Amino acid sequence: MHRPAVYLAGPEVFFPDVIEVAARLKALCAVHGLDGLFPTDAERPSGDGISVARAIYIGNVALLERSAAVVADISPFRGAGMDPGTAWEIGYAVARGLPVFAYSHDLRAYAERVGPAGSGPRGPVDADGRLIEDFGLVENLMITESVVTIDATAEAAIARCAATLGKA
């Protein structure tokens, strides 16, 4: 029986327990009839930093090319916003016409997470006086408008993905 491949995007590749996290996410996919593809599934040759970085890029793009959808963790990472690599993967998927199902462990509005330092002529500003995007959305509007939905857990996003792909 064919199981649609789903790319599992997110900052988890940087977590100390990446192997366990990848196994858990892939198991959740399997329960829902999906084949979870985790970024670390791509081959990683040894070598200098530039060649390894290029290989990671090429490998992850190949995984995205095999996928029918993307499930992306857009939780804040190293700041108020999401991981920039995950944002790129979402954009790549959307450009290919793939549905993206997001989740975040912090569903507060982006502007609330940034923590406005004051008011400017066009709205709230950060400590550097720069306008803070404030549409009441969980993440930048280009992300929130690109995804099918934003759930609170990976489990919910994977289940929604499976239902959309007809695997629920």
PDB file of C-alpha atoms in Angstrom:
ATOM      1  CA  MET A   1       0.000   0.000   0.000  1.00  0.00           C
ATOM      2  CA  HIS A   2       1.368   3.405  -0.996  1.00  0.00           C
ATOM      3  CA  ARG A   3       1.920   5.847   1.838  1.00  0.00           C
ATOM      4  CA  PRO A   4       2.284   9.508   0.807  1.00  0.00           C
ATOM      5  CA  ALA A   5       5.613  11.016   1.793  1.00  0.00           C
ATOM      6  CA  VAL A   6       5.462  14.038   4.089  1.00  0.00           C
ATOM      7  CA  TYR A   7       8.474  16.261   4.759  1.00  0.00           C
ATOM      8  CA  LEU A   8       8.853  17.093   8.463  1.00  0.00           C
ATOM      9  CA  ALA A   9      10.292  20.609   8.596  1.00  0.00           C
ATOM     10  CA  GLY A  10      11.389  22.382  11.750  1.00  0.00           C
ATOM     11  CA  PRO A  11      14.246  23.286  14.046  1.00  0.00           C
ATOM     12  CA  GLU A  12      14.296  19.841  15.672  1.00  0.00           C
ATOM     13  CA  VAL A  13      17.436  18.999  13.659  1.00  0.00           C
ATOM     14  CA  PHE A  14      19.275  21.235  16.150  1.00  0.00           C
ATOM     15  CA  PHE A  15      17.861  19.529  19.260  1.00  0.00           C
ATOM     16  CA  PRO A  16      20.131  17.310  21.395  1.00  0.00           C
ATOM     17  CA  ASP A  17      17.546  14.485  21.167  1.00  0.00           C
ATOM     18  CA  VAL A  18      17.084  14.792  17.393  1.00  0.00           C
ATOM     19  CA  ILE A  19      17.122  11.014  16.836  1.00  0.00           C
ATOM     20  CA  GLU A  20      14.292  10.451  19.316  1.00  0.00           C
ATOM     21  CA  VAL A  21      12.295  13.428  18.004  1.00  0.00           C
ATOM     22  CA  ALA A  22      12.645  12.228  14.412  1.00  0.00           C
ATOM     23  CA  ALA A  23      11.554   8.705  15.391  1.00  0.00           C
ATOM     24  CA  ARG A  24       8.504  10.059  17.260  1.00  0.00           C
ATOM     25  CA  LEU A  25       7.407  12.286  14.369  1.00  0.00           C
ATOM     26  CA  LYS A  26       7.903   9.505  11.836  1.00  0.00           C
ATOM     27  CA  ALA A  27       5.925   7.095  14.037  1.00  0.00           C
ATOM     28  CA  LEU A  28       3.062   9.615  14.216  1.00  0.00           C
ATOM     29  CA  CYS A  29       3.106   9.802  10.436  1.00  0.00           C
ATOM     30  CA  ALA A  30       3.018   6.009  10.132  1.00  0.00           C
ATOM     31  CA  VAL A  31       0.006   5.790  12.457  1.00  0.00           C
ATOM     32  CA  HIS A  32      -1.810   8.096  10.028  1.00  0.00           C
ATOM     33  CA  GLY A  33      -0.743   6.218   6.893  1.00  0.00           C
ATOM     34  CA  LEU A  34       2.022   8.652   5.955  1.00  0.00           C
ATOM     35  CA  ASP A  35       5.733   8.177   5.311  1.00  0.00           C
ATOM     36  CA  GLY A  36       7.519  10.843   7.353  1.00  0.00           C
ATOM     37  CA  LEU A  37      10.702  12.202   5.800  1.00  0.00           C
ATOM     38  CA  PHE A  38      12.955  13.926   8.318  1.00  0.00           C
ATOM     39  CA  PRO A  39      15.777  16.257   7.204  1.00  0.00           C
ATOM     40  CA  THR A  40      18.406  13.966   8.734  1.00  0.00           C
ATOM     41  CA  ASP A  41      17.253  11.198   6.370  1.00  0.00           C
ATOM     42  CA  ALA A  42      19.315  12.844   3.624  1.00  0.00           C
ATOM     43  CA  GLU A  43      22.850  11.541   3.201  1.00  0.00           C
ATOM     44  CA  ARG A  44      25.497  13.494   5.104  1.00  0.00           C
ATOM     45  CA  PRO A  45      28.988  13.153   3.646  1.00  0.00           C
ATOM     46  CA  SER A  46      32.004  14.091   5.686  1.00  0.00           C
ATOM     47  CA  GLY A  47      34.207  16.932   4.557  1.00  0.00           C
ATOM     48  CA  ASP A  48      34.661  20.658   4.987  1.00  0.00           C
ATOM     49  CA  GLY A  49      31.852  22.909   6.137  1.00  0.00           C
ATOM     50  CA  ILE A  50      30.961  24.247   2.704  1.00  0.00           C
ATOM     51  CA  SER A  51      30.685  20.847   1.024  1.00  0.00           C
ATOM     52  CA  VAL A  52      28.691  19.415   3.931  1.00  0.00           C
ATOM     53  CA  ALA A  53      26.358  22.415   3.927  1.00  0.00           C
ATOM     54  CA  ARG A  54      25.813  22.004   0.166  1.00  0.00           C
ATOM     55  CA  ALA A  55      25.124  18.278   0.600  1.00  0.00           C
ATOM     56  CA  ILE A  56      22.572  18.982   3.342  1.00  0.00           C
ATOM     57  CA  TYR A  57      20.838  21.526   1.102  1.00  0.00           C
ATOM     58  CA  ILE A  58      20.751  19.167  -1.889  1.00  0.00           C
ATOM     59  CA  GLY A  59      19.573  16.256   0.270  1.00  0.00           C
ATOM     60  CA  ASN A  60      16.771  18.216   1.895  1.00  0.00           C
ATOM     61  CA  VAL A  61      15.577  19.603  -1.442  1.00  0.00           C
ATOM     62  CA  ALA A  62      15.491  16.015  -2.750  1.00  0.00           C
ATOM     63  CA  LEU A  63      13.346  14.992   0.229  1.00  0.00           C
ATOM     64  CA  LEU A  64      11.005  17.922  -0.430  1.00  0.00           C
ATOM     65  CA  GLU A  65      10.782  16.870  -4.089  1.00  0.00           C
ATOM     66  CA  ARG A  66       9.608  13.394  -3.002  1.00  0.00           C
ATOM     67  CA  SER A  67       6.922  14.790  -0.704  1.00  0.00           C
ATOM     68  CA  ALA A  68       3.185  15.172  -1.181  1.00  0.00           C
ATOM     69  CA  ALA A  69       2.933  17.668   1.696  1.00  0.00           C
ATOM     70  CA  VAL A  70       4.928  19.351   4.457  1.00  0.00           C
ATOM     71  CA  VAL A  71       4.305  19.373   8.190  1.00  0.00           C
ATOM     72  CA  ALA A  72       6.286  22.251   9.690  1.00  0.00           C
ATOM     73  CA  ASP A  73       7.135  23.232  13.254  1.00  0.00           C
ATOM     74  CA  ILE A  74       6.936  27.041  13.260  1.00  0.00           C
ATOM     75  CA  SER A  75       7.488  27.406  17.006  1.00  0.00           C
ATOM     76  CA  PRO A  76       9.710  30.337  17.978  1.00  0.00           C
ATOM     77  CA  PHE A  77      13.354  29.351  17.641  1.00  0.00           C
ATOM     78  CA  ARG A  78      16.262  31.429  18.912  1.00  0.00           C
ATOM     79  CA  GLY A  79      14.022  34.470  19.206  1.00  0.00           C
ATOM     80  CA  ALA A  80      10.427  35.581  18.702  1.00  0.00           C
ATOM     81  CA  GLY A  81      10.093  34.049  15.238  1.00  0.00           C
ATOM     82  CA  MET A  82      10.443  30.680  13.599  1.00  0.00           C
ATOM     83  CA  ASP A  83      13.550  28.945  12.265  1.00  0.00           C
ATOM     84  CA  PRO A  84      14.633  30.585   8.977  1.00  0.00           C
ATOM     85  CA  GLY A  85      15.460  27.239   7.338  1.00  0.00           C
ATOM     86  CA  THR A  86      11.932  26.041   8.035  1.00  0.00           C
ATOM     87  CA  ALA A  87      10.549  29.257   6.544  1.00  0.00           C
ATOM     88  CA  TRP A  88      12.558  28.560   3.378  1.00  0.00           C
ATOM     89  CA  GLU A  89      11.262  24.980   3.229  1.00  0.00           C
ATOM     90  CA  ILE A  90       7.681  26.234   3.555  1.00  0.00           C
ATOM     91  CA  GLY A  91       8.257  28.672   0.709  1.00  0.00           C
ATOM     92  CA  TYR A  92       9.774  25.952  -1.461  1.00  0.00           C
ATOM     93  CA  ALA A  93       6.836  23.644  -0.771  1.00  0.00           C
ATOM     94  CA  VAL A  94       4.275  26.355  -1.515  1.00  0.00           C
ATOM     95  CA  ALA A  95       6.072  27.208  -4.773  1.00  0.00           C
ATOM     96  CA  ARG A  96       5.774  23.520  -5.735  1.00  0.00           C
ATOM     97  CA  GLY A  97       2.050  23.572  -4.930  1.00  0.00           C
ATOM     98  CA  LEU A  98       2.327  21.345  -1.864  1.00  0.00           C
ATOM     99  CA  PRO A  99       0.001  21.812   1.094  1.00  0.00           C
ATOM    100  CA  VAL A 100       1.774  22.834   4.298  1.00  0.00           C
ATOM    101  CA  PHE A 101       0.398  22.009   7.734  1.00  0.00           C
ATOM    102  CA  ALA A 102       2.043  23.964  10.528  1.00  0.00           C
ATOM    103  CA  TYR A 103       2.136  23.708  14.283  1.00  0.00           C
ATOM    104  CA  SER A 104       3.571  25.869  17.010  1.00  0.00           C
ATOM    105  CA  HIS A 105       4.109  25.290  20.694  1.00  0.00           C
ATOM    106  CA  ASP A 106       3.470  29.017  21.199  1.00  0.00           C
ATOM    107  CA  LEU A 107       0.230  30.232  19.622  1.00  0.00           C
ATOM    108  CA  ARG A 108       0.490  33.774  20.956  1.00  0.00           C
ATOM    109  CA  ALA A 109       0.412  36.508  18.354  1.00  0.00           C
ATOM    110  CA  TYR A 110       3.820  37.315  16.885  1.00  0.00           C
ATOM    111  CA  ALA A 111       3.560  40.939  18.032  1.00  0.00           C
ATOM    112  CA  GLU A 112       2.985  39.768  21.599  1.00  0.00           C
ATOM    113  CA  ARG A 113       6.068  37.547  21.464  1.00  0.00           C
ATOM    114  CA  VAL A 114       8.211  40.385  20.122  1.00  0.00           C
ATOM    115  CA  GLY A 115       7.046  42.546  22.988  1.00  0.00           C
ATOM    116  CA  PRO A 116       6.413  46.047  21.705  1.00  0.00           C
ATOM    117  CA  ALA A 117       8.641  48.669  23.251  1.00  0.00           C
ATOM    118  CA  GLY A 118       6.494  51.588  22.220  1.00  0.00           C
ATOM    119  CA  SER A 119       4.204  53.105  19.624  1.00  0.00           C
ATOM    120  CA  GLY A 120       5.197  54.575  16.315  1.00  0.00           C
ATOM    121  CA  PRO A 121       3.188  56.494  13.726  1.00  0.00           C
ATOM    122  CA  ARG A 122       2.094  53.224  12.082  1.00  0.00           C
ATOM    123  CA  GLY A 123       1.669  51.045  15.167  1.00  0.00           C
ATOM    124  CA  PRO A 124       3.728  49.162  17.761  1.00  0.00           C
ATOM    125  CA  VAL A 125       7.512  49.305  17.439  1.00  0.00           C
ATOM    126  CA  ASP A 126      10.333  47.198  18.822  1.00  0.00           C
ATOM    127  CA  ALA A 127      13.253  48.436  20.929  1.00  0.00           C
ATOM    128  CA  ASP A 128      14.998  49.676  17.751  1.00  0.00           C
ATOM    129  CA  GLY A 129      11.945  51.704  16.688  1.00  0.00           C
ATOM    130  CA  ARG A 130      11.006  49.318  13.881  1.00  0.00           C
ATOM    131  CA  LEU A 131       7.362  48.577  13.128  1.00  0.00           C
ATOM    132  CA  ILE A 132       6.162  45.214  14.438  1.00  0.00           C
ATOM    133  CA  GLU A 133       3.841  43.347  12.118  1.00  0.00           C
ATOM    134  CA  ASP A 134       0.622  43.174  14.116  1.00  0.00           C
ATOM    135  CA  PHE A 135      -2.216  41.317  12.410  1.00  0.00           C
ATOM    136  CA  GLY A 136      -2.876  39.111  15.441  1.00  0.00           C
ATOM    137  CA  LEU A 137      -1.220  36.191  13.636  1.00  0.00           C
ATOM    138  CA  VAL A 138       1.024  33.518  15.144  1.00  0.00           C
ATOM    139  CA  GLU A 139       3.865  34.237  12.706  1.00  0.00           C
ATOM    140  CA  ASN A 140       4.724  36.587   9.846  1.00  0.00           C
ATOM    141  CA  LEU A 141       1.778  36.944   7.449  1.00  0.00           C
ATOM    142  CA  MET A 142       3.719  35.383   4.569  1.00  0.00           C
ATOM    143  CA  ILE A 143       3.936  32.168   6.600  1.00  0.00           C
ATOM    144  CA  THR A 144       0.445  32.154   8.078  1.00  0.00           C
ATOM    145  CA  GLU A 145      -1.143  32.880   4.703  1.00  0.00           C
ATOM    146  CA  SER A 146       0.898  30.078   3.073  1.00  0.00           C
ATOM    147  CA  VAL A 147      -0.127  27.232   5.360  1.00  0.00           C
ATOM    148  CA  VAL A 148      -3.366  25.276   5.464  1.00  0.00           C
ATOM    149  CA  THR A 149      -3.618  25.638   9.214  1.00  0.00           C
ATOM    150  CA  ILE A 150      -1.578  26.143  12.373  1.00  0.00           C
ATOM    151  CA  ASP A 151      -2.201  23.606  15.109  1.00  0.00           C
ATOM    152  CA  ALA A 152      -0.860  23.434  18.661  1.00  0.00           C
ATOM    153  CA  THR A 153       0.854  20.052  18.278  1.00  0.00           C
ATOM    154  CA  ALA A 154       2.670  17.949  15.721  1.00  0.00           C
ATOM    155  CA  GLU A 155       0.092  15.225  16.292  1.00  0.00           C
ATOM    156  CA  ALA A 156      -2.773  17.521  15.276  1.00  0.00           C
ATOM    157  CA  ALA A 157      -0.930  18.842  12.214  1.00  0.00           C
ATOM    158  CA  ILE A 158      -0.024  15.331  11.054  1.00  0.00           C
ATOM    159  CA  ALA A 159      -3.613  14.126  11.540  1.00  0.00           C
ATOM    160  CA  ARG A 160      -4.925  17.108   9.551  1.00  0.00           C
ATOM    161  CA  CYS A 161      -2.370  16.433   6.827  1.00  0.00           C
ATOM    162  CA  ALA A 162      -3.412  12.775   6.634  1.00  0.00           C
ATOM    163  CA  ALA A 163      -7.086  13.724   6.443  1.00  0.00           C
ATOM    164  CA  THR A 164      -6.388  16.163   3.622  1.00  0.00           C
ATOM    165  CA  LEU A 165      -4.346  13.590   1.696  1.00  0.00           C
ATOM    166  CA  GLY A 166      -7.135  11.067   2.194  1.00  0.00           C
ATOM    167  CA  LYS A 167      -5.252   8.856   4.638  1.00  0.00           C
ATOM    168  CA  ALA A 168      -7.296   9.444   7.792  1.00  0.00           C
TER     169      ALA A 168
END
